[in-house]
Amino acid sequence: MYLTRFRINTARPGARRLLSSPQSLHAAVMASFPHLLPTAVSEAAAAGPRVLWRLDRNAAADVFLYVVSPDQPDLTHLVEQAGWPAAATAEPANPGWQTRPYAPFLDRLTPGTRWAFRLTANPVHHIRRKDDEPTKRTAHITPAHQMSWLLERQERCGFRICEKPDSKRLLPDGTTHKKAPHHGDRYELLVRDQRNLSFAKTRSSTAGRRPVTLLAVTFDGRLEVTDPDLLRRTLLQGLGKAKAYGCGLLTLAPTPATAGEQAR
């Protein structure tokens, strides 16, 4: 497994086209693997680790693409479309992206260790307006319900969202009402960068076909490892729906406490 980071040059027209279409960016990511045939993508995803990707928009001109993949990617085409090709040519040792083996990091995950995390996900649930209607997949649109969506999945995904100590909470127990939980003050968890995405699924879509619409939300916070095997599976297979469109990729980073523990 490999973890790759690519900085997008937002001044280039090719970058703007990719950033405006999750479908186009997904196709560009999958084109990074010469041995991965398009017809084999769904079969490979069902069998085990899959290609996951995420956009981190830290600022207007500070956008990174992260990719987790079973094979090492070749992002030359992305450098040409949305990177700095002249700089990459001038420095052969730096092709315009960074790729590292993922296994050494995954092996460091042990119960009780704490990490900062980021996740872009598609928090959805199924509702039925009437008893005789089929269920319909619907996005959670409020931060409180989006947090609840993630908290409901933490145990099965091998981690626990860290809670704030009482001295740092502004609200008693971090909640305002039992029927309408407000988790923002209880957990070390932040919901940000909520985006409504709408795009045609294929370039050959016929006139009148409804576009794909989904809600993408980015979570930042701190977690504690409870089951390393389950967490590794989550990191490699993703969390939630819409993985082909930049959702599901969870990444971890050391916190000051984690770094100190590893140094001892």
Short mmCIF file of C-alpha atoms in Angstrom, two decimals:
data_model
loop_
_atom_site.label_atom_id
_atom_site.label_comp_id
_atom_site.label_asym_id
_atom_site.label_seq_id
_atom_site.Cartn_x
_atom_site.Cartn_y
_atom_site.Cartn_z
CA MET A 1 0.00 0.00 0.00
CA TYR A 2 1.09 3.56 -0.75
CA LEU A 3 0.16 7.04 0.46
CA THR A 4 0.62 9.83 -2.10
CA ARG A 5 0.40 13.62 -1.83
CA PHE A 6 0.13 15.93 -4.81
CA ARG A 7 -0.15 19.72 -4.62
CA ILE A 8 -2.53 21.17 -7.21
CA ASN A 9 -1.56 24.33 -9.08
CA THR A 10 -4.88 26.14 -8.89
CA ALA A 11 -3.72 28.78 -11.42
CA ARG A 12 -3.82 26.28 -14.28
CA PRO A 13 -6.98 25.82 -16.37
CA GLY A 14 -6.60 22.03 -16.19
CA ALA A 15 -6.60 22.20 -12.40
CA ARG A 16 -9.78 24.27 -12.35
CA ARG A 17 -11.50 21.73 -14.61
CA LEU A 18 -10.52 18.86 -12.34
CA LEU A 19 -11.49 20.68 -9.16
CA SER A 20 -14.93 21.44 -10.56
CA SER A 21 -15.75 17.80 -11.37
CA PRO A 22 -15.31 14.89 -8.94
CA GLN A 23 -16.03 12.55 -11.85
CA SER A 24 -13.13 13.96 -13.90
CA LEU A 25 -10.77 13.93 -10.93
CA HIS A 26 -11.71 10.33 -10.13
CA ALA A 27 -10.89 9.36 -13.74
CA ALA A 28 -7.55 11.19 -13.51
CA VAL A 29 -6.67 9.41 -10.26
CA MET A 30 -7.54 5.99 -11.68
CA ALA A 31 -5.45 6.74 -14.78
CA SER A 32 -2.40 6.87 -12.48
CA PHE A 33 -2.25 3.05 -12.37
CA PRO A 34 -1.18 1.53 -15.70
CA HIS A 35 -1.99 -2.03 -14.63
CA LEU A 36 -5.48 -1.25 -13.31
CA LEU A 37 -8.09 -1.77 -16.02
CA PRO A 38 -11.36 0.21 -15.64
CA THR A 39 -13.41 -3.01 -15.79
CA ALA A 40 -11.48 -4.41 -12.82
CA VAL A 41 -11.99 -1.45 -10.49
CA SER A 42 -15.26 -2.63 -8.91
CA GLU A 43 -13.99 -6.20 -8.51
CA ALA A 44 -10.77 -5.03 -6.84
CA ALA A 45 -12.69 -2.71 -4.50
CA ALA A 46 -14.96 -5.54 -3.37
CA ALA A 47 -12.06 -7.93 -2.78
CA GLY A 48 -9.93 -5.74 -0.51
CA PRO A 49 -7.97 -2.46 -0.40
CA ARG A 50 -9.09 0.05 -2.99
CA VAL A 51 -7.95 3.36 -4.43
CA LEU A 52 -9.13 6.19 -2.17
CA TRP A 53 -8.59 9.90 -2.71
CA ARG A 54 -9.38 13.18 -1.01
CA LEU A 55 -8.97 16.89 -1.70
CA ASP A 56 -7.74 19.09 1.15
CA ARG A 57 -8.59 22.73 0.45
CA ASN A 58 -6.52 24.51 3.09
CA ALA A 59 -6.74 27.85 1.24
CA ALA A 60 -7.68 29.11 -2.21
CA ALA A 61 -4.18 28.42 -3.58
CA ASP A 62 -3.27 25.65 -1.14
CA VAL A 63 -5.00 22.48 -2.36
CA PHE A 64 -3.62 18.96 -1.95
CA LEU A 65 -4.73 15.66 -3.42
CA TYR A 66 -4.14 12.60 -1.21
CA VAL A 67 -4.33 9.08 -2.60
CA VAL A 68 -4.15 5.72 -0.83
CA SER A 69 -3.63 2.85 -3.25
CA PRO A 70 -2.47 -0.79 -3.45
CA ASP A 71 -0.02 0.12 -6.25
CA GLN A 72 2.44 2.98 -6.62
CA PRO A 73 0.88 5.68 -8.83
CA ASP A 74 2.37 7.63 -11.72
CA LEU A 75 0.95 11.17 -11.62
CA THR A 76 2.86 12.53 -14.60
CA HIS A 77 -0.38 13.38 -16.40
CA LEU A 78 -1.63 15.31 -13.36
CA VAL A 79 1.63 17.27 -13.17
CA GLU A 80 1.15 18.21 -16.83
CA GLN A 81 -2.48 19.25 -16.35
CA ALA A 82 -2.55 20.65 -12.83
CA GLY A 83 0.97 20.86 -11.43
CA TRP A 84 4.32 22.52 -12.13
CA PRO A 85 5.74 20.53 -15.09
CA ALA A 86 8.77 22.78 -15.67
CA ALA A 87 9.85 22.47 -12.04
CA ALA A 88 9.38 18.70 -12.16
CA THR A 89 11.53 18.44 -15.29
CA ALA A 90 14.27 20.54 -13.71
CA GLU A 91 14.43 18.23 -10.68
CA PRO A 92 14.25 14.57 -11.76
CA ALA A 93 14.39 13.46 -8.12
CA ASN A 94 11.17 15.40 -7.46
CA PRO A 95 8.61 14.43 -10.12
CA GLY A 96 5.95 16.74 -8.67
CA TRP A 97 4.38 14.43 -6.09
CA GLN A 98 5.46 12.42 -3.03
CA THR A 99 4.69 8.73 -2.52
CA ARG A 100 5.60 6.71 0.55
CA PRO A 101 4.98 3.06 1.51
CA TYR A 102 1.99 2.95 3.86
CA ALA A 103 2.72 -0.33 5.66
CA PRO A 104 5.39 1.05 8.07
CA PHE A 105 2.89 3.60 9.36
CA LEU A 106 0.05 1.09 9.61
CA ASP A 107 2.28 -1.21 11.67
CA ARG A 108 2.75 1.57 14.25
CA LEU A 109 -0.94 1.61 15.20
CA THR A 110 -1.40 0.16 18.69
CA PRO A 111 -4.31 0.25 21.16
CA GLY A 112 -4.49 3.40 23.25
CA THR A 113 -2.40 5.64 21.00
CA ARG A 114 -3.95 8.95 19.99
CA TRP A 115 -3.78 10.65 16.61
CA ALA A 116 -5.08 13.75 14.92
CA PHE A 117 -7.30 12.78 12.01
CA ARG A 118 -9.01 14.18 8.95
CA LEU A 119 -11.86 12.57 7.05
CA THR A 120 -13.97 13.76 4.15
CA ALA A 121 -17.17 11.73 4.09
CA ASN A 122 -20.69 11.55 2.71
CA PRO A 123 -22.84 11.29 5.89
CA VAL A 124 -26.17 9.82 4.83
CA HIS A 125 -29.08 7.89 6.32
CA HIS A 126 -32.18 6.19 4.96
CA ILE A 127 -35.62 7.64 5.58
CA ARG A 128 -39.19 6.77 4.63
CA ARG A 129 -41.72 9.62 4.44
CA LYS A 130 -44.70 7.25 4.34
CA ASP A 131 -45.15 3.65 5.47
CA ASP A 132 -45.85 2.44 1.95
CA GLU A 133 -42.87 4.20 0.36
CA PRO A 134 -39.39 2.68 -0.17
CA THR A 135 -36.55 4.09 1.88
CA LYS A 136 -34.55 6.92 0.36
CA ARG A 137 -30.90 7.76 0.97
CA THR A 138 -30.69 11.30 2.35
CA ALA A 139 -27.78 13.41 3.52
CA HIS A 140 -27.41 14.67 7.08
CA ILE A 141 -27.34 18.45 6.71
CA THR A 142 -26.68 19.73 10.24
CA PRO A 143 -23.28 19.51 11.99
CA ALA A 144 -24.85 17.82 15.04
CA HIS A 145 -26.32 14.99 12.96
CA GLN A 146 -23.15 14.74 10.87
CA MET A 147 -21.14 14.28 14.06
CA SER A 148 -23.63 11.66 15.25
CA TRP A 149 -23.17 9.80 11.95
CA LEU A 150 -19.42 9.50 12.60
CA LEU A 151 -19.79 8.71 16.30
CA GLU A 152 -22.17 5.85 15.49
CA ARG A 153 -19.45 4.24 13.33
CA GLN A 154 -16.39 4.75 15.50
CA GLU A 155 -16.51 1.42 17.35
CA ARG A 156 -16.88 -0.73 14.24
CA CYS A 157 -14.06 1.25 12.57
CA GLY A 158 -11.51 0.60 15.33
CA PHE A 159 -11.26 3.99 17.03
CA ARG A 160 -12.87 6.26 19.60
CA ILE A 161 -13.26 10.01 19.18
CA CYS A 162 -11.50 11.69 22.10
CA GLU A 163 -13.64 13.66 24.53
CA LYS A 164 -12.69 17.05 25.95
CA PRO A 165 -11.92 17.23 29.66
CA ASP A 166 -14.67 18.84 31.72
CA SER A 167 -12.50 21.93 32.28
CA LYS A 168 -12.55 22.69 28.53
CA ARG A 169 -16.29 22.25 27.97
CA LEU A 170 -18.51 25.28 27.75
CA LEU A 171 -21.74 23.27 28.02
CA PRO A 172 -22.60 20.69 30.75
CA ASP A 173 -21.81 17.24 29.35
CA GLY A 174 -21.42 18.87 25.93
CA THR A 175 -25.13 18.70 25.12
CA THR A 176 -28.02 21.16 25.02
CA HIS A 177 -30.99 18.79 24.77
CA LYS A 178 -31.40 15.03 24.97
CA LYS A 179 -33.45 14.88 21.78
CA ALA A 180 -31.19 17.26 19.88
CA PRO A 181 -27.59 16.50 20.87
CA HIS A 182 -24.99 19.18 20.32
CA HIS A 183 -21.73 17.22 20.19
CA GLY A 184 -19.45 20.09 19.25
CA ASP A 185 -18.49 20.93 22.82
CA ARG A 186 -18.13 17.38 24.10
CA TYR A 187 -15.75 15.80 21.59
CA GLU A 188 -12.50 16.87 20.02
CA LEU A 189 -14.26 16.95 16.69
CA LEU A 190 -14.89 19.71 14.19
CA VAL A 191 -17.11 19.71 11.10
CA ARG A 192 -15.96 22.05 8.35
CA ASP A 193 -15.85 22.58 4.61
CA GLN A 194 -19.33 21.28 3.80
CA ARG A 195 -19.81 21.11 0.02
CA ASN A 196 -22.82 20.25 -2.12
CA LEU A 197 -21.58 18.51 -5.26
CA SER A 198 -23.57 18.08 -8.46
CA PHE A 199 -22.18 16.64 -11.68
CA ALA A 200 -22.95 14.37 -14.61
CA LYS A 201 -21.87 10.80 -13.96
CA THR A 202 -20.48 10.27 -17.45
CA ARG A 203 -19.51 12.56 -20.30
CA SER A 204 -21.95 10.70 -22.54
CA SER A 205 -24.95 11.41 -20.32
CA THR A 206 -28.07 11.90 -22.41
CA ALA A 207 -30.05 15.13 -22.30
CA GLY A 208 -32.45 15.21 -19.39
CA ARG A 209 -30.60 12.70 -17.24
CA ARG A 210 -30.50 13.85 -13.63
CA PRO A 211 -27.00 14.68 -12.35
CA VAL A 212 -25.34 13.00 -9.39
CA THR A 213 -25.75 15.09 -6.24
CA LEU A 214 -24.07 14.46 -2.90
CA LEU A 215 -22.95 16.23 0.24
CA ALA A 216 -19.27 16.06 1.22
CA VAL A 217 -18.22 17.06 4.74
CA THR A 218 -14.74 17.25 6.24
CA PHE A 219 -14.15 16.19 9.85
CA ASP A 220 -11.07 17.20 11.86
CA GLY A 221 -10.37 15.87 15.34
CA ARG A 222 -8.47 13.50 17.59
CA LEU A 223 -9.06 9.79 18.01
CA GLU A 224 -7.79 6.93 20.15
CA VAL A 225 -7.04 3.53 18.62
CA THR A 226 -9.24 0.79 20.08
CA ASP A 227 -8.75 -2.01 17.53
CA PRO A 228 -5.70 -1.63 15.24
CA ASP A 229 -6.90 -4.28 12.77
CA LEU A 230 -10.29 -2.63 12.31
CA LEU A 231 -8.68 0.78 12.01
CA ARG A 232 -6.23 -0.47 9.37
CA ARG A 233 -9.17 -1.86 7.40
CA THR A 234 -10.91 1.52 7.66
CA LEU A 235 -7.79 3.35 6.47
CA LEU A 236 -7.45 1.03 3.47
CA GLN A 237 -11.09 0.53 2.48
CA GLY A 238 -12.57 3.89 3.41
CA LEU A 239 -15.53 4.98 5.50
CA GLY A 240 -19.02 5.62 4.17
CA LYS A 241 -20.41 6.14 0.67
CA ALA A 242 -19.26 8.03 -2.45
CA LYS A 243 -15.67 6.79 -2.29
CA ALA A 244 -15.26 7.25 -6.04
CA TYR A 245 -15.96 10.97 -5.62
CA GLY A 246 -13.40 11.90 -2.99
CA CYS A 247 -15.16 10.66 0.15
CA GLY A 248 -14.13 8.00 2.67
CA LEU A 249 -10.38 8.58 3.01
CA LEU A 250 -9.34 8.83 6.67
CA THR A 251 -5.78 9.97 7.38
CA LEU A 252 -3.90 10.22 10.69
CA ALA A 253 -1.13 12.50 11.92
CA PRO A 254 0.87 12.43 15.16
CA THR A 255 -0.23 14.66 18.00
CA PRO A 256 2.44 16.11 20.35
CA ALA A 257 1.58 13.38 22.87
CA THR A 258 1.81 10.64 20.22
CA ALA A 259 5.20 11.89 19.04
CA GLY A 260 6.50 11.89 22.61
CA GLU A 261 5.30 8.34 23.20
CA GLN A 262 7.03 7.09 20.04
CA ALA A 263 10.29 8.81 20.97
CA ARG A 264 10.54 6.93 24.27
#
